[in-house]
Tab-separated table of C-alpha atoms in Angstrom:
chain	number	residue	atom	x	y	z
A	5	MET	CA	22.561	-32.019	-38.852
A	6	LEU	CA	21.130	-28.600	-38.170
A	7	ARG	CA	20.281	-27.543	-34.919
A	8	MET	CA	17.275	-25.448	-34.472
A	9	LYS	CA	18.344	-22.237	-32.369
A	10	THR	CA	16.289	-21.877	-28.917
A	11	LYS	CA	14.907	-18.922	-27.753
A	12	PRO	CA	17.113	-18.267	-24.365
A	13	ALA	CA	14.743	-18.064	-21.197
A	14	CYS	CA	13.380	-15.059	-19.796
A	15	PRO	CA	14.469	-14.527	-16.264
A	16	ILE	CA	11.496	-12.715	-15.516
A	17	LYS	CA	9.483	-16.019	-13.917
A	18	ARG	CA	6.459	-14.281	-12.091
A	19	ILE	CA	4.661	-11.076	-12.283
A	20	VAL	CA	2.195	-9.397	-9.814
A	21	LYS	CA	-1.478	-9.344	-10.507
A	22	ARG	CA	-3.913	-6.188	-9.806
A	23	ASP	CA	-5.079	-7.912	-6.707
A	24	GLY	CA	-1.627	-8.773	-5.148
A	25	GLY	CA	-1.284	-12.370	-6.335
A	26	THR	CA	1.289	-13.618	-8.618
A	27	VAL	CA	1.369	-15.629	-11.666
A	28	ALA	CA	4.155	-17.101	-14.312
A	29	TYR	CA	5.271	-14.504	-16.618
A	30	ASP	CA	4.128	-15.174	-20.067
A	31	ARG	CA	4.911	-13.020	-23.262
A	32	GLU	CA	2.543	-14.104	-25.194
A	33	ARG	CA	-0.037	-12.372	-23.214
A	34	ILE	CA	2.072	-9.156	-24.423
A	35	VAL	CA	1.890	-10.218	-27.765
A	36	ASN	CA	-1.616	-10.562	-27.660
A	37	ALA	CA	-2.355	-7.250	-26.364
A	38	ILE	CA	-0.396	-5.053	-28.913
A	39	TYR	CA	-2.108	-7.385	-31.734
A	40	LYS	CA	-5.582	-6.555	-30.605
A	41	ALA	CA	-4.168	-2.919	-30.714
A	42	THR	CA	-3.033	-3.271	-34.472
A	43	VAL	CA	-6.554	-4.696	-35.099
A	44	ALA	CA	-7.951	-1.824	-33.554
A	45	ILE	CA	-6.097	0.761	-36.116
A	46	GLY	CA	-7.246	-1.812	-38.808
A	47	GLN	CA	-3.725	-3.171	-39.377
A	48	PRO	CA	-3.639	-6.481	-38.059
A	49	ASP	CA	0.026	-7.568	-37.744
A	50	ARG	CA	1.014	-10.261	-35.535
A	51	LYS	CA	4.860	-10.260	-36.288
A	52	LEU	CA	5.130	-6.866	-35.492
A	53	ALA	CA	3.206	-7.528	-32.133
A	54	ALA	CA	5.744	-10.372	-31.437
A	55	ALA	CA	8.815	-8.384	-32.467
A	56	MET	CA	7.461	-5.378	-30.130
A	57	ALA	CA	6.895	-7.883	-27.405
A	58	ALA	CA	10.523	-9.064	-27.426
A	59	LYS	CA	11.752	-5.521	-26.697
A	60	VAL	CA	9.204	-4.798	-23.799
A	61	GLU	CA	10.584	-8.244	-22.301
A	62	ALA	CA	14.162	-6.750	-22.797
A	63	ALA	CA	13.239	-3.376	-21.022
A	64	LEU	CA	11.674	-5.375	-18.490
A	65	VAL	CA	14.808	-7.569	-17.886
A	66	ASN	CA	16.869	-4.793	-17.800
A	67	THR	CA	14.798	-2.698	-15.388
A	68	TYR	CA	13.759	-5.358	-13.167
A	69	GLY	CA	16.627	-8.366	-13.690
A	70	ALA	CA	15.836	-11.634	-12.131
A	71	GLU	CA	15.097	-11.124	-8.443
A	72	GLN	CA	12.171	-8.676	-8.794
A	73	MET	CA	8.727	-9.054	-10.310
A	74	PRO	CA	6.935	-6.522	-12.299
A	75	SER	CA	3.695	-5.590	-11.908
A	76	VAL	CA	0.858	-5.662	-14.420
A	77	GLU	CA	0.712	-2.013	-14.274
A	78	ASP	CA	4.698	-2.090	-14.565
A	79	ILE	CA	4.171	-3.869	-17.984
A	80	GLN	CA	1.860	-1.857	-19.269
A	81	ASP	CA	3.850	1.167	-18.774
A	82	VAL	CA	6.742	-0.127	-20.269
A	83	VAL	CA	4.536	-1.239	-23.644
A	84	GLU	CA	3.438	2.214	-23.964
A	85	ARG	CA	6.697	3.254	-23.611
A	86	VAL	CA	8.534	0.803	-26.050
A	87	LEU	CA	5.654	1.389	-28.689
A	88	MET	CA	6.344	5.350	-28.463
A	89	GLU	CA	10.310	4.718	-28.982
A	90	ASN	CA	9.546	2.696	-32.098
A	91	GLY	CA	7.732	5.264	-33.824
A	92	LEU	CA	4.311	3.820	-33.206
A	93	ALA	CA	2.732	6.700	-31.707
A	94	LYS	CA	-1.077	5.642	-33.382
A	95	LEU	CA	-0.603	2.147	-32.476
A	96	ALA	CA	0.436	3.147	-28.698
A	97	ARG	CA	-2.318	5.352	-28.454
A	98	ASP	CA	-4.665	2.548	-29.254
A	99	TYR	CA	-2.934	0.155	-26.759
A	100	ILE	CA	-3.834	2.886	-24.176
A	101	ILE	CA	-7.646	2.904	-25.311
A	102	TYR	CA	-7.550	-1.050	-24.916
A	103	ARG	CA	-6.193	-0.757	-21.736
A	104	HIS	CA	-8.875	1.727	-20.433
A	105	GLN	CA	-11.969	-0.134	-22.002
A	106	ARG	CA	-10.702	-3.312	-20.363
A	107	ALA	CA	-10.497	-1.357	-16.734
A	108	MET	CA	-13.867	0.115	-17.621
A	109	LEU	CA	-15.074	-3.483	-18.458
A	110	ARG	CA	-13.896	-4.654	-14.899
A	111	ALA	CA	-15.409	-1.591	-13.091
A	112	ALA	CA	-18.853	-1.856	-15.013
A	113	ARG	CA	-18.942	-5.546	-14.004
A	114	ALA	CA	-18.004	-4.530	-10.107
A	115	TYR	CA	-20.201	-1.609	-9.795
A	116	THR	CA	-22.725	-2.882	-7.357
A	117	PHE	CA	-20.002	-4.011	-5.220
A	118	GLU	CA	-18.175	-1.889	-2.735
A	119	ILE	CA	-14.737	-3.119	-3.242
A	120	THR	CA	-14.074	-5.429	-5.977
A	121	ASP	CA	-10.496	-6.542	-7.474
A	122	ASN	CA	-9.191	-4.609	-4.573
A	123	ILE	CA	-10.836	-1.034	-6.059
A	124	PRO	CA	-13.778	0.618	-3.799
A	125	TYR	CA	-15.749	1.625	-7.116
A	126	LYS	CA	-18.330	3.259	-5.129
A	127	LYS	CA	-16.258	5.454	-3.197
A	128	ILE	CA	-14.316	6.769	-6.156
A	129	TYR	CA	-17.839	7.542	-7.637
A	130	GLU	CA	-18.826	9.552	-4.794
A	131	VAL	CA	-15.299	11.191	-4.820
A	132	LEU	CA	-15.620	12.178	-8.892
A	133	ARG	CA	-19.196	13.472	-8.131
A	134	TRP	CA	-17.760	15.894	-5.157
A	135	ASN	CA	-14.658	16.825	-7.450
A	136	MET	CA	-17.199	17.782	-10.336
A	137	ASP	CA	-19.531	19.395	-7.535
A	138	HIS	CA	-16.524	21.846	-7.072
A	139	GLY	CA	-15.158	22.244	-10.222
A	140	CYS	CA	-11.817	20.364	-9.764
A	141	ASP	CA	-12.448	17.212	-11.040
A	142	SER	CA	-9.484	18.303	-13.970
A	143	VAL	CA	-6.293	20.162	-14.390
A	144	THR	CA	-8.410	22.897	-16.645
A	145	GLY	CA	-11.032	23.300	-13.586
A	146	ILE	CA	-8.337	23.802	-10.862
A	147	ASN	CA	-6.225	26.468	-13.385
A	148	LYS	CA	-9.920	28.191	-13.610
A	149	ILE	CA	-10.216	27.957	-9.713
A	150	ILE	CA	-6.831	29.464	-9.225
A	151	ALA	CA	-7.064	32.408	-12.037
A	152	HIS	CA	-10.240	33.363	-10.529
A	153	GLY	CA	-9.108	33.615	-6.988
A	154	ASP	CA	-10.894	30.952	-5.471
A	155	PHE	CA	-8.216	28.756	-4.681
A	156	PRO	CA	-8.772	29.190	-0.720
A	157	GLU	CA	-12.544	27.723	-0.748
A	158	LEU	CA	-11.170	25.037	-2.367
A	159	VAL	CA	-8.698	24.592	0.263
A	160	HIS	CA	-11.407	24.853	2.870
A	161	ALA	CA	-13.719	22.892	1.043
A	162	SER	CA	-11.473	19.721	0.338
A	163	ASP	CA	-10.159	20.028	4.035
A	164	ARG	CA	-13.814	19.937	5.457
A	165	ARG	CA	-14.824	17.032	3.269
A	166	TYR	CA	-11.877	14.992	4.695
A	167	ASP	CA	-12.323	15.998	8.365
A	168	GLU	CA	-16.255	14.591	7.790
A	169	GLU	CA	-14.892	11.845	6.504
A	170	VAL	CA	-12.855	11.459	9.734
A	171	LYS	CA	-15.761	12.163	11.880
A	172	SER	CA	-17.798	9.446	10.516
A	173	ALA	CA	-15.074	6.945	10.881
A	174	ALA	CA	-14.921	7.682	14.392
A	175	ALA	CA	-19.043	7.498	14.818
A	176	LEU	CA	-18.732	4.077	13.792
A	177	ILE	CA	-16.322	3.410	16.156
A	178	MET	CA	-18.116	4.307	19.140
A	179	GLU	CA	-20.868	1.976	17.806
A	180	ARG	CA	-18.773	-0.896	18.473
A	181	ILE	CA	-16.854	0.622	21.910
A	182	GLU	CA	-17.860	-1.941	24.124
A	183	HIS	CA	-15.573	-4.580	22.252
A	184	VAL	CA	-12.999	-2.781	20.328
A	185	ARG	CA	-9.483	-2.313	21.962
A	186	ILE	CA	-7.604	-1.449	18.761
A	187	VAL	CA	-8.027	0.937	15.954
A	188	ILE	CA	-5.714	0.196	12.792
A	189	ILE	CA	-5.226	3.199	10.723
A	190	ALA	CA	-3.904	1.251	7.382
A	191	GLY	CA	-2.848	2.313	3.843
A	192	PRO	CA	-0.097	2.762	1.508
A	193	SER	CA	2.857	5.145	1.743
A	194	SER	CA	2.358	8.749	2.231
A	195	SER	CA	-1.306	8.177	2.270
A	196	GLY	CA	-1.976	10.195	5.510
A	197	LYS	CA	-2.331	7.859	7.995
A	198	THR	CA	-0.334	9.616	10.734
A	199	THR	CA	-2.469	12.692	10.293
A	200	THR	CA	-5.933	10.548	10.066
A	201	THR	CA	-4.451	8.537	13.231
A	202	ILE	CA	-4.257	11.772	15.160
A	203	LYS	CA	-7.777	13.283	14.133
A	204	ILE	CA	-9.643	10.021	14.656
A	205	GLY	CA	-7.851	10.281	18.036
A	206	GLU	CA	-9.315	14.012	18.567
A	207	GLN	CA	-12.909	12.914	17.408
A	208	LEU	CA	-12.767	9.740	20.023
A	209	ALA	CA	-11.486	12.016	22.806
A	210	LYS	CA	-14.429	14.757	22.594
A	211	ILE	CA	-16.660	12.045	23.593
A	212	GLY	CA	-14.817	10.665	26.286
A	213	ALA	CA	-12.746	7.913	24.895
A	214	ALA	CA	-9.350	7.525	26.567
A	215	LEU	CA	-6.626	7.004	24.030
A	216	LYS	CA	-3.479	5.725	23.644
A	217	ALA	CA	-0.974	5.309	20.525
A	218	ILE	CA	1.958	3.310	19.328
A	219	ASN	CA	4.332	4.175	16.740
A	220	ILE	CA	4.696	0.907	14.868
A	221	ASP	CA	7.882	2.734	12.632
A	222	HIS	CA	10.006	2.090	15.808
A	223	TYR	CA	9.478	-1.712	15.532
A	224	PHE	CA	11.728	-1.520	12.132
A	225	PHE	CA	14.876	-3.537	12.107
A	226	ASP	CA	18.073	-2.067	12.101
A	227	LEU	CA	18.607	-0.829	8.344
A	228	GLU	CA	21.773	-3.258	7.649
A	229	GLN	CA	19.051	-6.500	8.067
A	230	HIS	CA	16.639	-4.866	5.358
A	231	PRO	CA	17.485	-6.813	2.001
A	232	LYS	CA	19.212	-4.747	-1.178
A	233	ASP	CA	18.605	-4.811	-4.403
A	234	GLU	CA	21.185	-4.126	-7.409
A	235	PHE	CA	21.570	-0.489	-6.478
A	236	GLY	CA	21.988	-0.889	-2.988
A	237	ASP	CA	18.796	0.434	-2.524
A	238	TYR	CA	17.236	-0.526	1.315
A	239	ASP	CA	13.711	-1.940	1.187
A	240	TYR	CA	11.827	-0.236	4.279
A	241	GLU	CA	8.330	-1.023	2.353
A	242	THR	CA	8.079	-5.009	2.910
A	243	PRO	CA	6.094	-5.718	6.417
A	244	GLN	CA	9.245	-8.444	7.140
A	245	ALA	CA	11.234	-5.049	7.858
A	246	LEU	CA	9.146	-4.942	10.585
A	247	ASP	CA	9.835	-6.884	13.715
A	248	LEU	CA	6.262	-8.939	13.791
A	249	LYS	CA	7.026	-11.141	16.446
A	250	LEU	CA	8.080	-8.363	18.902
A	251	ILE	CA	5.028	-6.458	17.662
A	252	ASN	CA	2.363	-8.988	18.182
A	253	GLU	CA	4.055	-9.580	22.048
A	254	HIS	CA	3.690	-6.246	22.890
A	255	LEU	CA	-0.116	-5.935	21.682
A	256	VAL	CA	-1.148	-9.025	23.750
A	257	GLN	CA	0.711	-8.020	26.543
A	258	LEU	CA	-0.779	-4.482	26.397
A	259	LEU	CA	-4.581	-5.995	26.186
A	260	GLU	CA	-3.782	-7.750	29.192
A	261	GLY	CA	-3.038	-4.726	31.337
A	262	LYS	CA	0.551	-5.133	31.170
A	263	THR	CA	3.415	-2.391	30.592
A	264	ILE	CA	5.844	-2.600	27.873
A	265	LYS	CA	8.703	-0.696	26.704
A	266	THR	CA	8.611	-0.039	22.760
A	267	PRO	CA	11.998	0.416	20.464
A	268	HIS	CA	13.101	3.757	19.054
A	269	TYR	CA	13.987	3.913	15.853
A	270	ASP	CA	16.449	6.475	14.414
A	271	PHE	CA	15.490	6.699	10.302
A	272	LYS	CA	18.871	8.883	9.626
A	273	ALA	CA	21.436	6.306	11.377
A	274	GLY	CA	18.914	3.286	10.296
A	275	LYS	CA	18.992	1.798	13.715
A	276	ARG	CA	16.880	0.606	16.283
A	277	THR	CA	17.002	0.759	20.407
A	278	LEU	CA	15.058	-1.820	22.252
A	279	ASP	CA	13.156	-1.092	25.684
A	280	VAL	CA	12.696	2.610	25.146
A	281	HIS	CA	9.341	4.061	25.423
A	282	GLU	CA	7.372	2.579	28.293
A	283	LEU	CA	3.720	2.086	27.271
A	284	SER	CA	0.714	0.843	29.073
A	285	LEU	CA	-2.888	0.524	27.924
A	286	ALA	CA	-5.935	0.720	30.556
A	287	LYS	CA	-9.041	-1.397	30.565
A	288	ASN	CA	-11.009	1.652	29.556
A	289	GLU	CA	-8.188	2.924	26.805
A	290	ILE	CA	-8.547	1.964	23.072
A	291	LEU	CA	-4.908	1.385	21.491
A	292	LEU	CA	-4.279	3.676	18.041
A	293	ILE	CA	-1.965	2.322	15.389
A	294	ASP	CA	-0.932	3.959	11.988
A	295	SER	CA	1.004	1.475	9.769
A	296	LEU	CA	1.257	1.060	6.070
A	297	HIS	CA	0.888	-2.936	6.881
A	298	GLY	CA	-2.144	-2.490	9.579
A	299	LEU	CA	-4.478	-4.672	7.195
A	300	TYR	CA	-1.559	-7.154	7.236
A	301	GLY	CA	-2.937	-10.473	8.976
A	302	PRO	CA	0.451	-11.438	10.682
A	303	MET	CA	0.747	-7.688	11.824
A	304	THR	CA	-1.770	-8.621	14.388
A	305	GLU	CA	-2.858	-11.867	14.549
A	306	SER	CA	-2.404	-12.896	18.061
A	307	ILE	CA	-5.603	-10.192	18.706
A	308	PRO	CA	-9.369	-11.500	18.150
A	309	SER	CA	-10.948	-9.665	15.073
A	310	GLU	CA	-13.385	-8.520	17.274
A	311	SER	CA	-11.240	-6.575	19.124
A	312	LYS	CA	-10.011	-4.328	16.003
A	313	PHE	CA	-11.213	-1.938	13.838
A	314	LYS	CA	-9.777	-1.303	10.908
A	315	LEU	CA	-9.510	1.992	8.896
A	316	TYR	CA	-8.005	2.110	5.309
A	317	ILE	CA	-6.683	5.449	3.539
A	318	GLU	CA	-5.867	5.822	0.069
A	319	THR	CA	-5.356	8.893	-1.903
A	320	LEU	CA	-8.384	8.012	-4.146
A	321	GLY	CA	-8.465	11.537	-6.331
A	322	GLN	CA	-10.102	11.796	-9.481
A	323	VAL	CA	-8.659	14.681	-11.407
A	324	ARG	CA	-8.150	14.316	-15.352
A	325	GLY	CA	-4.986	15.643	-16.885
A	326	VAL	CA	-5.246	18.018	-20.372
A	327	ASP	CA	-5.241	14.579	-22.131
A	328	GLY	CA	-8.234	13.145	-20.360
A	329	ASN	CA	-6.567	10.408	-18.110
A	330	PHE	CA	-7.026	10.606	-14.681
A	331	MET	CA	-3.652	11.095	-12.233
A	332	ARG	CA	-2.817	7.635	-10.543
A	333	TRP	CA	-3.129	7.779	-7.075
A	334	ALA	CA	0.112	6.151	-6.490
A	335	ASP	CA	1.475	9.380	-8.330
A	336	ASN	CA	-0.163	11.350	-6.169
A	337	ARG	CA	1.385	9.525	-2.802
A	338	LEU	CA	4.973	9.841	-4.733
A	339	LEU	CA	4.552	13.741	-4.664
A	340	ARG	CA	3.980	13.331	-1.095
A	341	ARG	CA	6.737	11.229	-0.265
A	342	MET	CA	9.211	13.030	-2.109
A	343	ILE	CA	8.656	16.082	0.062
A	344	ARG	CA	8.013	14.270	3.172
A	345	ASP	CA	11.391	12.212	2.748
A	346	LYS	CA	13.689	15.126	1.961
A	347	HIS	CA	12.295	16.829	5.350
A	348	GLN	CA	11.914	14.037	7.651
A	349	ARG	CA	14.107	11.007	6.594
A	350	ASN	CA	17.295	12.561	4.906
A	351	LEU	CA	16.697	11.624	1.657
A	352	GLN	CA	16.657	13.546	-1.747
A	353	PRO	CA	13.458	13.622	-3.929
A	354	MET	CA	15.539	11.708	-6.721
A	355	GLU	CA	16.411	8.963	-4.341
A	356	THR	CA	12.851	8.769	-3.626
A	357	LEU	CA	11.813	8.525	-7.006
A	358	THR	CA	14.282	5.902	-7.749
A	359	HIS	CA	12.845	3.827	-4.859
A	360	TRP	CA	9.456	3.799	-5.997
A	361	HIS	CA	9.165	0.268	-7.376
A	362	TYR	CA	9.960	-1.025	-3.877
A	363	VAL	CA	6.633	1.311	-2.709
A	364	ARG	CA	4.668	-0.351	-5.230
A	365	LYS	CA	5.692	-3.819	-5.505
A	366	SER	CA	4.912	-3.887	-1.547
A	367	GLU	CA	1.873	-2.003	-1.991
A	368	LEU	CA	0.261	-4.466	-4.521
A	369	ARG	CA	1.372	-7.587	-2.572
A	370	HIS	CA	1.131	-6.884	1.019
A	371	ILE	CA	-1.197	-3.706	1.222
A	372	ILE	CA	-3.759	-3.580	-1.257
A	373	PRO	CA	-4.783	-7.140	-1.279
A	374	TYR	CA	-6.157	-6.334	2.355
A	375	ILE	CA	-8.700	-3.467	1.539
A	376	ASN	CA	-11.468	-6.050	1.930
A	377	ASN	CA	-10.722	-6.444	5.811
A	378	ALA	CA	-11.355	-2.762	6.104
A	379	ASP	CA	-14.477	-1.631	8.180
A	380	PHE	CA	-14.486	1.904	6.962
A	381	ILE	CA	-12.468	3.662	3.903
A	382	VAL	CA	-11.194	7.460	4.031
A	383	ASN	CA	-10.125	9.407	0.786
A	384	SER	CA	-7.211	11.534	1.739
A	385	ALA	CA	-6.762	12.967	-1.787
A	386	LEU	CA	-6.975	16.887	-1.598
A	387	PRO	CA	-7.583	18.464	-5.226
A	388	TYR	CA	-5.888	21.568	-3.926
A	389	GLU	CA	-2.621	19.831	-3.024
A	390	LEU	CA	-1.746	19.277	-6.667
A	391	PRO	CA	-0.736	22.970	-7.339
A	392	ILE	CA	1.199	22.900	-4.476
A	393	LEU	CA	3.530	19.778	-4.790
A	394	LYS	CA	3.876	21.240	-8.136
A	395	ASP	CA	5.664	24.180	-7.150
A	396	ARG	CA	7.901	22.339	-4.625
A	397	LEU	CA	8.661	19.295	-7.048
A	398	PHE	CA	8.291	19.919	-10.596
A	399	ARG	CA	12.292	20.995	-10.662
A	400	TYR	CA	12.914	17.398	-9.647
A	401	ILE	CA	10.765	15.604	-11.981
A	402	MET	CA	12.045	17.565	-15.167
A	403	LEU	CA	15.677	16.367	-13.399
A	404	ALA	CA	14.521	12.918	-13.395
A	405	ARG	CA	13.245	12.896	-16.875
A	406	LYS	CA	16.601	13.938	-18.702
A	407	LYS	CA	18.825	11.900	-15.726
A	408	PHE	CA	17.292	8.636	-16.342
A	409	ALA	CA	16.137	9.194	-20.428
A	410	ASP	CA	18.639	6.805	-21.564
A	411	ASN	CA	19.567	4.613	-18.430
A	412	PRO	CA	17.637	1.157	-19.057
A	413	LYS	CA	18.123	0.337	-15.116
A	414	ARG	CA	16.059	3.293	-14.121
A	415	LEU	CA	13.184	2.823	-16.761
A	416	ASP	CA	10.682	2.627	-13.893
A	417	ALA	CA	12.028	6.048	-12.533
A	418	TYR	CA	11.938	7.544	-16.081
A	419	ILE	CA	8.337	6.568	-17.006
A	420	ARG	CA	6.955	7.571	-13.760
A	421	ALA	CA	8.563	10.992	-13.998
A	422	ASN	CA	7.627	11.376	-17.639
A	423	ARG	CA	3.845	10.893	-16.791
A	424	VAL	CA	3.981	13.170	-13.582
A	425	HIS	CA	5.525	15.533	-15.775
A	426	ALA	CA	2.713	15.471	-18.295
A	427	PHE	CA	0.119	15.559	-15.766
A	428	LEU	CA	1.833	18.520	-14.333
A	429	ARG	CA	3.407	20.626	-16.991
A	430	PRO	CA	-0.170	22.468	-17.537
A	431	LEU	CA	-1.503	22.857	-13.995
A	432	LYS	CA	-0.915	26.342	-12.667
A	433	PRO	CA	1.650	26.226	-9.290
A	434	VAL	CA	0.763	27.797	-5.982
A	435	LYS	CA	3.732	28.676	-4.050
A	436	ASP	CA	1.784	30.420	-1.338
A	437	ASP	CA	0.184	27.722	1.096
A	438	SER	CA	-1.202	30.150	3.825
A	439	CYS	CA	-4.517	29.488	3.213
A	440	VAL	CA	-3.938	25.751	4.146
A	441	SER	CA	-4.769	25.629	7.859
A	442	ARG	CA	-2.223	24.242	10.365
A	443	ASP	CA	-4.288	20.913	11.091
A	444	SER	CA	-4.448	19.758	7.426
A	445	LEU	CA	-3.687	16.777	6.412
A	446	LEU	CA	-1.278	18.158	3.742
A	447	ARG	CA	0.784	19.805	6.687
A	448	GLU	CA	2.241	16.124	7.210
A	449	PHE	CA	4.194	16.318	4.073
A	450	ILE	CA	4.806	20.145	3.406
A	451	GLY	CA	5.207	20.972	7.047
A	452	GLY	CA	3.974	24.149	9.220
A	453	SER	CA	1.442	21.660	10.982
A	454	ILE	CA	0.310	21.943	14.763
A	455	TYR	CA	0.776	18.345	15.039
A	456	ASN	CA	3.983	16.571	15.702
A	457	TYR	CA	5.152	14.091	13.660
């Protein structure tokens, strides 16, 4: 009696959608997407699509294992990589086109809304128009600005645009000043929350508002209590790495006029000490919070909604590479964090790059889905930062491409490094940052700021 061979079950059970929710993993969806690309090139081939989908699944399993959930973005990146590695460059290009067209259709359907699918389309359009008006909407345009000696003008214009958005946010807070007791500055990693918090505070202080800041980073549990992955990496990115219960207790006590003592967290040692920093909040004072998870419900669930003003910040950059593709916002922030971690958290840029899958997973599940809760959105992307970041980091990106090229466990890091390399390679680097003011948001990452971080 013949026994039918059964296909082994895939250990990946669920994936993260664009809105942060999760759905069951289904290889057939990958097959269908690749098949549509074969149709687009006039060579429909479902058998080839199935074979490539199997290789994509194998790559996903090698990279993410059974314990992690890849995102839709991760899967699409791996599909492109697998097609290229198997000599199907034309098919890969059409898959990329198909992927882009799908994104545009989503955007078109949502155009009349401020935020849909967790993407602020109206804001993005405003950013693109500003970039176009200033000639910095592409790598080619930025290169021309540098070549013509106009880089300092771009720096000053970009910083002015960002500062004006901060002033607008402060004005909106003042309209609700009778009820607002807490201002939350939220957004994904390295979006510029700390500088924005400081600048919001400066604006409110000019019009007589009394301010107090609380550092949520001090509420991290000891590093040894954080979950690890198969590489031994600690996960700072999940909100569960924070003592949410203690945060809520302290916020309630502050609004009641009580004095608290916040913890102190030593990032280099990975340890916190309780009851260190004394803090109180008078009735006429506003508490400022900057946190990755500021919009995450359980972070401030004990505080009434009318007592909170929620600002969301993201690098909503609209700069096209020489291939016509826009730089991803997360890639912009990755470069910022590679520099910041090296100087402030005793982590080498390569460590930050290999840890980035945690960052993206947490953003998609715990940060981005809550953008709809924001009262105001600030774009922190500065087109001029890209040449400066390239000068400081491009050697690490090149090293990562070589180091991880043949390591299936680091496929995620390799894909990101490869994509960033392709974007930055044609861009002229800028070493001299003397034209960047000392109160610029970029100083939060490259150093030399007048602010203490």
